[in-house]
mmCIF file of C-alpha atoms and ligand atoms in Angstrom:
data_model
loop_
_atom_site.group_PDB
_atom_site.id
_atom_site.type_symbol
_atom_site.label_atom_id
_atom_site.label_comp_id
_atom_site.label_asym_id
_atom_site.label_seq_id
_atom_site.Cartn_x
_atom_site.Cartn_y
_atom_site.Cartn_z
ATOM 1 C CA UNK N 1 76.353 84.181 102.253
ATOM 2 C CA UNK N 2 79.525 85.570 103.863
ATOM 3 C CA UNK N 3 82.338 86.923 101.725
ATOM 4 C CA UNK N 4 84.335 83.697 101.855
ATOM 5 C CA UNK N 5 81.382 81.832 100.323
ATOM 6 C CA UNK N 6 80.756 84.664 97.865
ATOM 7 C CA UNK N 7 84.263 84.688 96.412
ATOM 8 C CA UNK N 8 84.376 80.896 96.408
ATOM 9 C CA UNK N 9 81.066 80.643 94.447
ATOM 10 C CA UNK N 10 82.066 83.394 92.015
ATOM 11 C CA UNK N 11 85.493 81.794 91.417
ATOM 12 C CA UNK N 12 83.950 78.387 90.756
ATOM 13 C CA UNK N 13 81.519 79.896 88.282
ATOM 14 C CA UNK N 14 84.155 81.960 86.445
ATOM 15 C CA UNK N 15 86.938 79.379 86.303
ATOM 16 C CA UNK N 16 84.859 76.189 86.297
ATOM 17 C CA UNK N 17 86.677 74.739 89.283
ATOM 18 C CA UNK N 18 86.817 75.549 92.998
ATOM 19 C CA UNK N 19 89.655 77.869 94.158
ATOM 20 C CA UNK N 20 92.736 76.193 95.625
ATOM 21 C CA UNK N 21 93.294 79.003 98.106
ATOM 22 C CA UNK N 22 91.434 81.728 99.959
ATOM 23 C CA UNK N 23 93.274 84.639 101.581
ATOM 24 C CA UNK N 24 91.954 87.599 103.550
ATOM 25 C CA UNK N 25 93.434 90.870 104.783
ATOM 26 C CA UNK N 26 91.627 93.259 107.137
ATOM 27 C CA UNK N 27 90.948 97.024 107.280
ATOM 28 C CA UNK N 28 91.818 98.782 110.521
ATOM 29 C CA UNK N 29 90.749 101.326 113.047
ATOM 30 C CA UNK N 30 93.326 103.295 115.022
ATOM 31 C CA UNK N 31 92.540 103.589 118.762
ATOM 32 C CA UNK N 32 95.144 106.293 119.320
ATOM 33 C CA UNK N 33 98.445 107.604 117.823
ATOM 34 C CA UNK N 34 97.439 109.766 114.813
ATOM 35 C CA UNK N 35 99.865 111.334 112.338
ATOM 36 C CA UNK N 36 102.664 109.865 114.452
ATOM 37 C CA UNK N 37 103.678 107.085 112.050
ATOM 38 C CA UNK N 38 105.530 109.302 109.573
ATOM 39 C CA UNK N 39 107.233 110.926 112.557
ATOM 40 C CA UNK N 40 108.784 107.572 113.501
ATOM 41 C CA UNK N 41 106.480 107.487 116.507
ATOM 42 C CA UNK N 42 103.928 105.142 118.050
ATOM 43 C CA UNK N 43 100.477 104.016 116.904
ATOM 44 C CA UNK N 44 97.898 101.744 118.501
ATOM 45 C CA UNK N 45 95.517 100.361 115.825
ATOM 46 C CA UNK N 46 93.552 97.129 115.633
ATOM 47 C CA UNK N 47 92.631 95.121 112.590
ATOM 48 C CA UNK N 48 88.817 94.888 112.181
ATOM 49 C CA UNK N 49 86.474 92.132 111.103
ATOM 50 C CA UNK N 50 86.053 93.700 107.712
ATOM 51 C CA UNK N 51 88.480 93.132 104.894
ATOM 52 C CA UNK N 52 89.288 91.950 101.371
ATOM 53 C CA UNK N 53 88.722 88.260 100.504
ATOM 54 C CA UNK N 54 90.484 86.698 97.562
ATOM 55 C CA UNK N 55 89.810 83.205 96.132
ATOM 56 C CA UNK N 56 92.511 82.093 93.734
ATOM 57 C CA UNK N 57 94.675 79.439 92.152
ATOM 58 C CA UNK N 58 98.092 79.315 90.557
ATOM 59 C CA UNK N 59 98.548 79.844 86.846
ATOM 60 C CA UNK N 60 101.270 78.265 84.784
ATOM 61 C CA UNK N 61 102.138 81.458 82.978
ATOM 62 C CA UNK N 62 103.174 84.870 84.358
ATOM 63 C CA UNK N 63 99.728 86.466 84.086
ATOM 64 C CA UNK N 64 97.629 87.767 86.949
ATOM 65 C CA UNK N 65 93.883 87.697 86.235
ATOM 66 C CA UNK N 66 91.662 89.176 88.940
ATOM 67 C CA UNK N 67 87.959 89.787 88.920
ATOM 68 C CA UNK N 68 86.652 92.305 91.479
ATOM 69 C CA UNK N 69 83.058 91.652 92.434
ATOM 70 C CA UNK N 70 82.788 95.156 93.964
ATOM 71 C CA UNK N 71 83.825 96.950 90.805
ATOM 72 C CA UNK N 72 82.448 94.244 88.446
ATOM 73 C CA UNK N 73 85.630 94.432 86.480
ATOM 74 C CA UNK N 74 88.393 92.021 85.491
ATOM 75 C CA UNK N 75 92.046 93.133 85.419
ATOM 76 C CA UNK N 76 94.757 91.200 83.562
ATOM 77 C CA UNK N 77 98.430 91.979 83.736
ATOM 78 C CA UNK N 78 101.719 90.165 83.135
ATOM 79 C CA UNK N 79 104.397 90.032 85.850
ATOM 80 C CA UNK N 80 107.166 90.920 83.478
ATOM 81 C CA UNK N 81 107.172 94.466 82.148
ATOM 82 C CA UNK N 82 104.448 95.807 84.455
ATOM 83 C CA UNK N 83 102.875 99.043 83.144
ATOM 84 C CA UNK N 84 101.395 101.690 85.407
ATOM 85 C CA UNK N 85 98.238 102.768 83.539
ATOM 86 C CA UNK N 86 96.679 104.513 86.553
ATOM 87 C CA UNK N 87 93.566 102.405 86.053
ATOM 88 C CA UNK N 88 92.111 102.369 89.526
ATOM 89 C CA UNK N 89 91.916 99.393 91.884
ATOM 90 C CA UNK N 90 94.170 97.105 89.738
ATOM 91 C CA UNK N 91 97.113 99.490 90.286
ATOM 92 C CA UNK N 92 97.223 98.399 93.940
ATOM 93 C CA UNK N 93 97.754 94.830 92.861
ATOM 94 C CA UNK N 94 100.282 95.770 90.200
ATOM 95 C CA UNK N 95 102.072 98.024 92.672
ATOM 96 C CA UNK N 96 102.447 95.134 95.094
ATOM 97 C CA UNK N 97 103.775 92.879 92.334
ATOM 98 C CA UNK N 98 106.240 95.608 91.329
ATOM 99 C CA UNK N 99 107.401 96.253 94.936
ATOM 100 C CA UNK N 100 107.919 92.538 95.588
ATOM 101 C CA UNK N 101 109.880 92.033 92.369
ATOM 102 C CA UNK N 102 111.977 95.157 92.979
ATOM 103 C CA UNK N 103 112.960 93.537 96.278
ATOM 104 C CA UNK N 104 114.065 90.276 94.761
ATOM 105 C CA UNK N 105 110.968 88.077 95.174
ATOM 106 C CA UNK N 106 110.315 85.710 92.279
ATOM 107 C CA UNK N 107 106.636 85.751 91.570
ATOM 108 C CA UNK N 108 104.264 83.343 89.893
ATOM 109 C CA UNK N 109 100.972 84.166 88.162
ATOM 110 C CA UNK N 110 97.533 83.430 89.529
ATOM 111 C CA UNK N 111 93.895 83.954 88.782
ATOM 112 C CA UNK N 112 91.273 84.952 91.335
ATOM 113 C CA UNK N 113 88.059 86.649 92.420
ATOM 114 C CA UNK N 114 87.952 89.252 95.160
ATOM 115 C CA UNK N 115 85.382 91.071 97.248
ATOM 116 C CA UNK N 116 85.520 93.264 100.294
ATOM 117 C CA UNK N 117 83.408 94.884 102.990
ATOM 118 C CA UNK N 118 85.667 97.734 104.157
ATOM 119 C CA UNK N 119 83.806 100.878 103.212
ATOM 120 C CA UNK N 120 85.938 102.693 100.623
ATOM 121 C CA UNK N 121 87.166 106.195 101.344
ATOM 122 C CA UNK N 122 86.000 106.109 104.906
ATOM 123 C CA UNK N 123 89.484 106.006 106.386
ATOM 124 C CA UNK N 124 89.368 102.356 107.382
ATOM 125 C CA UNK N 125 92.229 101.334 105.066
ATOM 126 C CA UNK N 126 90.550 99.427 102.312
ATOM 127 C CA UNK N 127 93.674 100.041 100.233
ATOM 128 C CA UNK N 128 96.055 98.548 102.818
ATOM 129 C CA UNK N 129 93.708 95.506 102.983
ATOM 130 C CA UNK N 130 93.905 95.163 99.199
ATOM 131 C CA UNK N 131 97.706 95.446 99.226
ATOM 132 C CA UNK N 132 98.152 92.884 101.975
ATOM 133 C CA UNK N 133 95.624 90.454 100.494
ATOM 134 C CA UNK N 134 97.588 90.698 97.290
ATOM 135 C CA UNK N 135 100.884 90.156 99.056
ATOM 136 C CA UNK N 136 99.414 87.061 100.791
ATOM 137 C CA UNK N 137 98.235 85.666 97.435
ATOM 138 C CA UNK N 138 101.682 86.106 95.895
ATOM 139 C CA UNK N 139 103.365 84.684 99.000
ATOM 140 C CA UNK N 140 101.271 81.549 98.826
ATOM 141 C CA UNK N 141 101.537 80.825 95.082
ATOM 142 C CA UNK N 142 105.216 81.794 94.859
ATOM 143 C CA UNK N 143 106.221 79.954 98.047
ATOM 144 C CA UNK N 144 108.290 82.433 99.962
ATOM 145 C CA UNK N 145 108.101 83.027 103.735
ATOM 146 C CA UNK N 146 105.582 85.426 105.214
ATOM 147 C CA UNK N 147 107.350 88.261 107.045
ATOM 148 C CA UNK N 148 104.568 90.628 108.235
ATOM 149 C CA UNK N 149 106.780 93.733 108.662
ATOM 150 C CA UNK N 150 108.522 93.207 105.354
ATOM 151 C CA UNK N 151 105.193 92.740 103.531
ATOM 152 C CA UNK N 152 103.863 95.881 105.221
ATOM 153 C CA UNK N 153 106.845 97.857 104.004
ATOM 154 C CA UNK N 154 106.411 96.613 100.458
ATOM 155 C CA UNK N 155 102.656 97.422 100.633
ATOM 156 C CA UNK N 156 103.586 100.926 101.659
ATOM 157 C CA UNK N 157 106.208 101.134 98.895
ATOM 158 C CA UNK N 158 103.517 100.145 96.356
ATOM 159 C CA UNK N 159 101.188 102.819 97.698
ATOM 160 C CA UNK N 160 103.889 105.519 97.822
ATOM 161 C CA UNK N 161 105.693 104.889 94.547
ATOM 162 C CA UNK N 162 103.232 103.058 92.308
ATOM 163 C CA UNK N 163 99.858 104.428 93.349
ATOM 164 C CA UNK N 164 101.381 107.772 94.420
ATOM 165 C CA UNK N 165 99.881 108.255 97.889
ATOM 166 C CA UNK N 166 102.369 109.428 100.491
ATOM 167 C CA UNK N 167 101.084 107.427 103.484
ATOM 168 C CA UNK N 168 103.025 106.182 106.530
ATOM 169 C CA UNK N 169 103.435 102.549 107.644
ATOM 170 C CA UNK N 170 100.542 102.177 110.124
ATOM 171 C CA UNK N 171 97.818 100.886 107.841
ATOM 172 C CA UNK N 172 99.880 98.225 106.101
ATOM 173 C CA UNK N 173 101.522 97.147 109.352
ATOM 174 C CA UNK N 174 98.299 96.463 111.165
ATOM 175 C CA UNK N 175 96.710 94.822 108.148
ATOM 176 C CA UNK N 176 99.771 92.529 107.943
ATOM 177 C CA UNK N 177 100.363 91.877 111.635
ATOM 178 C CA UNK N 178 97.038 92.289 113.442
ATOM 179 C CA UNK N 179 96.198 89.846 116.253
ATOM 180 C CA UNK N 180 92.722 88.553 117.029
ATOM 181 C CA UNK N 181 91.347 90.006 120.264
ATOM 182 C CA UNK N 182 94.123 92.600 120.487
ATOM 183 C CA UNK N 183 95.230 96.045 119.369
ATOM 184 C CA UNK N 184 98.867 96.456 118.419
ATOM 185 C CA UNK N 185 101.270 99.007 119.791
ATOM 186 C CA UNK N 186 103.618 99.633 116.807
ATOM 187 C CA UNK N 187 106.918 101.390 117.033
ATOM 188 C CA UNK N 188 106.977 102.917 113.546
ATOM 189 C CA UNK N 189 110.738 103.293 113.587
ATOM 190 C CA UNK N 190 111.796 99.744 114.513
ATOM 191 C CA UNK N 191 108.502 98.152 113.484
ATOM 192 C CA UNK N 192 108.464 96.231 116.687
ATOM 193 C CA UNK N 193 104.985 95.366 117.834
ATOM 194 C CA UNK N 194 103.323 94.491 121.107
ATOM 195 C CA UNK N 195 99.818 93.155 121.306
ATOM 196 C CA UNK N 196 97.546 94.571 123.974
ATOM 197 C CA UNK N 197 94.056 93.368 124.882
ATOM 198 C CA UNK N 198 91.005 95.578 124.985
ATOM 199 C CA UNK N 199 90.398 96.547 128.611
ATOM 200 C CA UNK N 200 87.220 95.175 130.317
ATOM 201 C CA UNK N 201 84.490 97.532 131.561
ATOM 202 C CA UNK N 202 84.611 98.456 135.246
ATOM 203 C CA UNK N 203 82.053 95.769 136.139
ATOM 204 C CA UNK N 204 84.226 93.137 134.434
ATOM 205 C CA UNK N 205 82.106 92.777 131.263
ATOM 206 C CA UNK N 206 83.606 93.472 127.828
ATOM 207 C CA UNK N 207 84.101 96.805 126.180
ATOM 208 C CA UNK N 208 83.296 97.344 122.492
ATOM 209 C CA UNK N 209 85.076 99.382 119.851
ATOM 210 C CA UNK N 210 82.520 101.328 117.818
ATOM 211 C CA UNK N 211 83.324 103.008 114.516
ATOM 212 C CA UNK N 212 81.271 106.080 113.796
ATOM 213 C CA UNK N 213 81.412 107.093 110.149
ATOM 214 C CA UNK N 214 80.387 110.742 109.680
ATOM 215 C CA UNK N 215 79.877 109.962 105.955
ATOM 216 C CA UNK N 216 81.813 113.188 105.204
ATOM 217 C CA UNK N 217 84.795 112.538 102.986
ATOM 218 C CA UNK N 218 88.144 114.163 102.886
ATOM 219 C CA UNK N 219 88.321 116.650 100.078
ATOM 220 C CA UNK N 220 91.770 117.939 99.198
ATOM 221 C CA UNK N 221 93.217 115.299 101.482
ATOM 222 C CA UNK N 222 96.560 114.713 99.821
ATOM 223 C CA UNK N 223 97.577 118.321 99.976
ATOM 224 C CA UNK N 224 96.513 118.691 103.574
ATOM 225 C CA UNK N 225 98.177 115.431 104.583
ATOM 226 C CA UNK N 226 101.412 116.312 102.804
ATOM 227 C CA UNK N 227 101.331 119.784 104.300
ATOM 228 C CA UNK N 228 101.151 118.277 107.835
ATOM 229 C CA UNK N 229 104.105 116.062 106.975
ATOM 230 C CA UNK N 230 106.163 119.020 105.797
ATOM 231 C CA UNK N 231 105.296 121.001 108.952
ATOM 232 C CA UNK N 232 106.423 118.068 111.115
ATOM 233 C CA UNK N 233 109.695 117.763 109.112
ATOM 234 C CA UNK N 234 110.283 121.477 109.586
ATOM 235 C CA UNK N 235 109.766 121.108 113.308
ATOM 236 C CA UNK N 236 112.131 118.160 113.510
ATOM 237 C CA UNK N 237 114.741 120.164 111.533
ATOM 238 C CA UNK N 238 114.394 122.997 113.994
ATOM 239 C CA UNK N 239 115.355 120.542 116.822
ATOM 240 C CA UNK N 240 118.142 119.114 114.661
ATOM 241 C CA UNK N 241 116.787 115.491 114.854
ATOM 242 C CA UNK N 242 115.707 113.013 112.188
ATOM 243 C CA UNK N 243 112.036 112.932 113.311
ATOM 244 C CA UNK N 244 109.768 114.406 116.014
ATOM 245 C CA UNK N 245 109.924 111.036 117.733
ATOM 246 C CA UNK N 246 113.336 112.198 119.001
ATOM 247 C CA UNK N 247 112.059 115.313 120.807
ATOM 248 C CA UNK N 248 111.072 114.814 124.461
ATOM 249 C CA UNK N 249 108.306 116.837 125.980
ATOM 250 C CA UNK N 250 110.931 118.598 128.171
ATOM 251 C CA UNK N 251 112.958 119.591 125.142
ATOM 252 C CA UNK N 252 109.861 120.771 123.393
ATOM 253 C CA UNK N 253 108.683 122.946 126.279
ATOM 254 C CA UNK N 254 112.115 124.495 126.730
ATOM 255 C CA UNK N 255 112.146 125.507 123.074
ATOM 256 C CA UNK N 256 108.422 126.102 122.462
ATOM 257 C CA UNK N 257 108.647 129.956 122.572
ATOM 258 C CA UNK N 258 111.267 129.981 119.827
ATOM 259 C CA UNK N 259 109.108 128.046 117.337
ATOM 260 C CA UNK N 260 106.778 129.736 114.836
ATOM 261 C CA UNK N 261 103.218 129.415 116.218
ATOM 262 C CA UNK N 262 101.951 126.925 113.646
ATOM 263 C CA UNK N 263 105.056 124.708 113.855
ATOM 264 C CA UNK N 264 104.767 124.763 117.637
ATOM 265 C CA UNK N 265 101.182 123.502 117.595
ATOM 266 C CA UNK N 266 101.901 120.815 114.983
ATOM 267 C CA UNK N 267 104.890 119.572 116.968
ATOM 268 C CA UNK N 268 102.969 119.725 120.219
ATOM 269 C CA UNK N 269 100.359 117.340 118.819
ATOM 270 C CA UNK N 270 102.834 114.790 117.648
ATOM 271 C CA UNK N 271 105.052 114.875 120.752
ATOM 272 C CA UNK N 272 102.096 114.652 123.160
ATOM 273 C CA UNK N 273 100.306 112.050 120.963
ATOM 274 C CA UNK N 274 103.315 109.773 121.187
ATOM 275 C CA UNK N 275 103.172 109.993 124.973
ATOM 276 C CA UNK N 276 99.410 109.423 125.023
ATOM 277 C CA UNK N 277 99.806 106.362 122.828
ATOM 278 C CA UNK N 278 102.474 104.759 125.086
ATOM 279 C CA UNK N 279 100.275 105.559 128.105
ATOM 280 C CA UNK N 280 97.219 104.078 126.320
ATOM 281 C CA UNK N 281 99.039 100.804 125.746
ATOM 282 C CA UNK N 282 99.967 100.709 129.472
ATOM 283 C CA UNK N 283 96.354 101.488 130.386
ATOM 284 C CA UNK N 284 95.184 98.543 128.279
ATOM 285 C CA UNK N 285 97.709 96.258 129.897
ATOM 286 C CA UNK N 286 96.435 97.424 133.299
ATOM 287 C CA UNK N 287 92.826 96.786 132.248
ATOM 288 C CA UNK N 288 92.114 100.516 132.778
ATOM 289 C CA UNK N 289 89.292 101.442 130.411
ATOM 290 C CA UNK N 290 88.780 104.842 132.142
ATOM 291 C CA UNK N 291 92.345 105.950 131.477
ATOM 292 C CA UNK N 292 92.313 104.677 127.876
ATOM 293 C CA UNK N 293 89.073 106.638 127.277
ATOM 294 C CA UNK N 294 90.477 109.780 128.812
ATOM 295 C CA UNK N 295 93.575 109.567 126.610
ATOM 296 C CA UNK N 296 91.329 109.133 123.561
ATOM 297 C CA UNK N 297 89.396 112.263 124.517
ATOM 298 C CA UNK N 298 92.643 114.252 124.963
ATOM 299 C CA UNK N 299 93.863 113.011 121.577
ATOM 300 C CA UNK N 300 90.767 114.397 119.952
ATOM 301 C CA UNK N 301 91.309 117.838 121.465
ATOM 302 C CA UNK N 302 94.911 117.802 120.269
ATOM 303 C CA UNK N 303 93.849 116.888 116.694
ATOM 304 C CA UNK N 304 91.051 119.497 116.758
ATOM 305 C CA UNK N 305 92.974 122.430 118.182
ATOM 306 C CA UNK N 306 96.661 121.816 117.482
ATOM 307 C CA UNK N 307 96.945 119.565 114.458
ATOM 308 C CA UNK N 308 93.647 120.911 112.930
ATOM 309 C CA UNK N 309 92.618 117.755 111.051
ATOM 310 C CA UNK N 310 88.990 117.404 112.237
ATOM 311 C CA UNK N 311 85.890 118.862 110.581
ATOM 312 C CA UNK N 312 82.600 120.025 112.171
ATOM 313 C CA UNK N 313 80.956 116.625 111.599
ATOM 314 C CA UNK N 314 83.791 114.759 113.375
ATOM 315 C CA UNK N 315 83.592 117.198 116.280
ATOM 316 C CA UNK N 316 79.785 116.766 116.539
ATOM 317 C CA UNK N 317 80.090 112.991 116.350
ATOM 318 C CA UNK N 318 82.828 112.812 119.008
ATOM 319 C CA UNK N 319 80.909 115.114 121.371
ATOM 320 C CA UNK N 320 77.733 113.064 120.908
ATOM 321 C CA UNK N 321 79.657 109.897 121.718
ATOM 322 C CA UNK N 322 81.469 111.339 124.708
ATOM 323 C CA UNK N 323 78.107 112.574 126.163
ATOM 324 C CA UNK N 324 76.828 109.013 126.486
ATOM 325 C CA UNK N 325 77.358 107.575 129.988
ATOM 326 C CA UNK N 326 78.324 104.206 128.435
ATOM 327 C CA UNK N 327 81.210 105.797 126.535
ATOM 328 C CA UNK N 328 84.766 105.690 128.004
ATOM 329 C CA UNK N 329 86.247 107.955 125.359
ATOM 330 C CA UNK N 330 86.003 108.914 121.691
ATOM 331 C CA UNK N 331 88.125 110.604 119.039
ATOM 332 C CA UNK N 332 88.465 111.021 115.311
ATOM 333 C CA UNK N 333 90.506 108.258 113.750
ATOM 334 C CA UNK N 334 92.643 107.917 110.597
ATOM 335 C CA UNK N 335 93.942 110.668 108.331
ATOM 336 C CA UNK N 336 91.227 113.180 109.249
ATOM 337 C CA UNK N 337 89.339 115.944 107.384
ATOM 338 C CA UNK N 338 86.277 113.653 107.337
ATOM 339 C CA UNK N 339 85.771 109.917 107.678
ATOM 340 C CA UNK N 340 85.343 108.160 111.028
ATOM 341 C CA UNK N 341 85.481 108.560 114.780
ATOM 342 C CA UNK N 342 86.153 105.657 117.157
ATOM 343 C CA UNK N 343 84.614 105.152 120.605
ATOM 344 C CA UNK N 344 85.251 102.733 123.435
ATOM 345 C CA UNK N 345 81.914 101.722 124.879
ATOM 346 C CA UNK N 346 80.546 99.454 127.609
ATOM 347 C CA UNK N 347 79.847 96.211 125.756
ATOM 348 C CA UNK N 348 76.348 95.696 127.225
ATOM 349 C CA UNK N 349 75.146 99.143 126.318
ATOM 350 C CA UNK N 350 76.285 99.300 122.715
ATOM 351 C CA UNK N 351 72.767 99.229 121.202
ATOM 352 C CA UNK N 352 71.566 102.135 123.272
ATOM 353 C CA UNK N 353 74.822 104.018 122.553
ATOM 354 C CA UNK N 354 74.424 103.531 118.786
ATOM 355 C CA UNK N 355 70.798 104.703 118.765
ATOM 356 C CA UNK N 356 71.524 107.828 120.901
ATOM 357 C CA UNK N 357 74.626 108.862 118.943
ATOM 358 C CA UNK N 358 72.906 108.394 115.587
ATOM 359 C CA UNK N 359 69.950 110.448 116.659
ATOM 360 C CA UNK N 360 72.096 113.229 118.072
ATOM 361 C CA UNK N 361 74.369 113.321 115.059
ATOM 362 C CA UNK N 362 71.444 113.405 112.613
ATOM 363 C CA UNK N 363 69.750 116.195 114.581
ATOM 364 C CA UNK N 364 72.844 118.366 114.487
ATOM 365 C CA UNK N 365 74.096 117.672 110.967
ATOM 366 C CA UNK N 366 71.139 116.365 108.949
ATOM 367 C CA UNK N 367 73.367 113.368 108.029
ATOM 368 C CA UNK N 368 72.784 109.693 108.740
ATOM 369 C CA UNK N 369 75.933 108.063 110.116
ATOM 370 C CA UNK N 370 77.171 104.519 109.366
ATOM 371 C CA UNK N 371 78.041 102.694 112.563
ATOM 372 C CA UNK N 372 80.105 99.536 112.870
ATOM 373 C CA UNK N 373 80.727 97.582 116.089
ATOM 374 C CA UNK N 374 84.078 95.934 115.438
ATOM 375 C CA UNK N 375 86.018 92.946 116.710
ATOM 376 C CA UNK N 376 89.820 93.110 116.957
ATOM 377 C CA UNK N 377 90.894 90.623 114.260
ATOM 378 C CA UNK N 378 93.886 88.812 112.793
ATOM 379 C CA UNK N 379 96.082 90.308 110.088
ATOM 380 C CA UNK N 380 96.479 89.021 106.537
ATOM 381 C CA UNK N 381 95.926 85.232 106.621
ATOM 382 C CA UNK N 382 95.337 82.115 104.631
ATOM 383 C CA UNK N 383 91.723 81.159 105.266
ATOM 384 C CA UNK N 384 91.592 77.827 103.432
ATOM 385 C CA UNK N 385 93.832 75.804 101.170
ATOM 386 C CA UNK N 386 93.252 72.684 99.057
HETATM 387 C C1 GLA X 1 96.468 107.747 107.037
HETATM 388 C C2 GLA X 1 97.833 107.214 106.606
HETATM 389 C C3 GLA X 1 98.589 106.591 107.780
HETATM 390 C C4 GLA X 1 98.644 107.584 108.974
HETATM 391 C C5 GLA X 1 97.244 108.124 109.255
HETATM 392 C C6 GLA X 1 97.262 109.194 110.302
HETATM 393 O O1 GLA X 1 95.666 106.673 107.439
HETATM 394 O O2 GLA X 1 97.687 106.213 105.588
HETATM 395 O O3 GLA X 1 99.897 106.228 107.386
HETATM 396 O O4 GLA X 1 99.557 108.637 108.708
HETATM 397 O O5 GLA X 1 96.621 108.673 108.075
HETATM 398 O O6 GLA X 1 97.570 108.659 111.557
#
């Protein structure tokens, strides 16, 4: 049974009638452009074929009733007088309801069953998927227009202000606006997007995007993430601009010697990563897998040495991937300090690649990785409607 069938069957059993609507929102993997989103810069993620599925129907009152198959729990909350009880997964749904209402949307109640297959805590944005699936559900039952960028902003608002995680806009934006078969170049200042196809391999066959989960998890992630944000803000202040997006590489180099050493390295990562991301999007448009791979490799070095957000396991995984002849490039992906790497691989050699990298990673770390070959997928959508 796929997840669509699973949530449909569970809904039918719980509510004694089939659902009137099924929505889905995906997780994501970022190909390049890390820690650039909160610097008003550029990111190049793709939505993946893993996400959150929600089967639901409208209610006549203002209650939301949701059963999570993954947590085996039912949450119930009214849309008026929402209370933040910090009770786990349900706060993401309440946070979205709160953010929508704060911004003038009139919401109606619904009841549903949800399930997901984005591994949690792995850095593949299961929370953004949950936020955008919730936004889709409200949009459908309440009957307002779907504006992907606006929904992404409200998902981020929910996460920042209701859940209390200080993330940027990338994860919500790609979960809202992803395009099947494509990655999305996102300008995180204007929220303009441009879809770019995966480049073919040199012999014309397809390339594959492979997610390599180290199974290590970020420990004190919030503090380290917020510390990087502050360092970037300090660097922008030094240059007298609103965000590091506004500093050119020439301006940076001219001023580099006057920056404190740590600020200099943090700024260098962000400024060069923005350039790499723009070049990566061009490489994809030019069907240049080699150049895209090379930029991914350079991005990893920058995150390892200048931004310092990798751990030993990520470095081992990326080196193991890069050592495979079928690999165009590899880097850590997401927030860092654990989680996943991403590799661009010759499509016909994926199996051999996966076996070799697993073996190598296990030999060096004693850990067994989780590996997912992913298809670039559509953003939050309505899957079926009665
Ligand atoms: C996390 C955040 C994103 C982004 C990345 C780093 O995934 O949620 O907003 O900052 O880290 O690129």
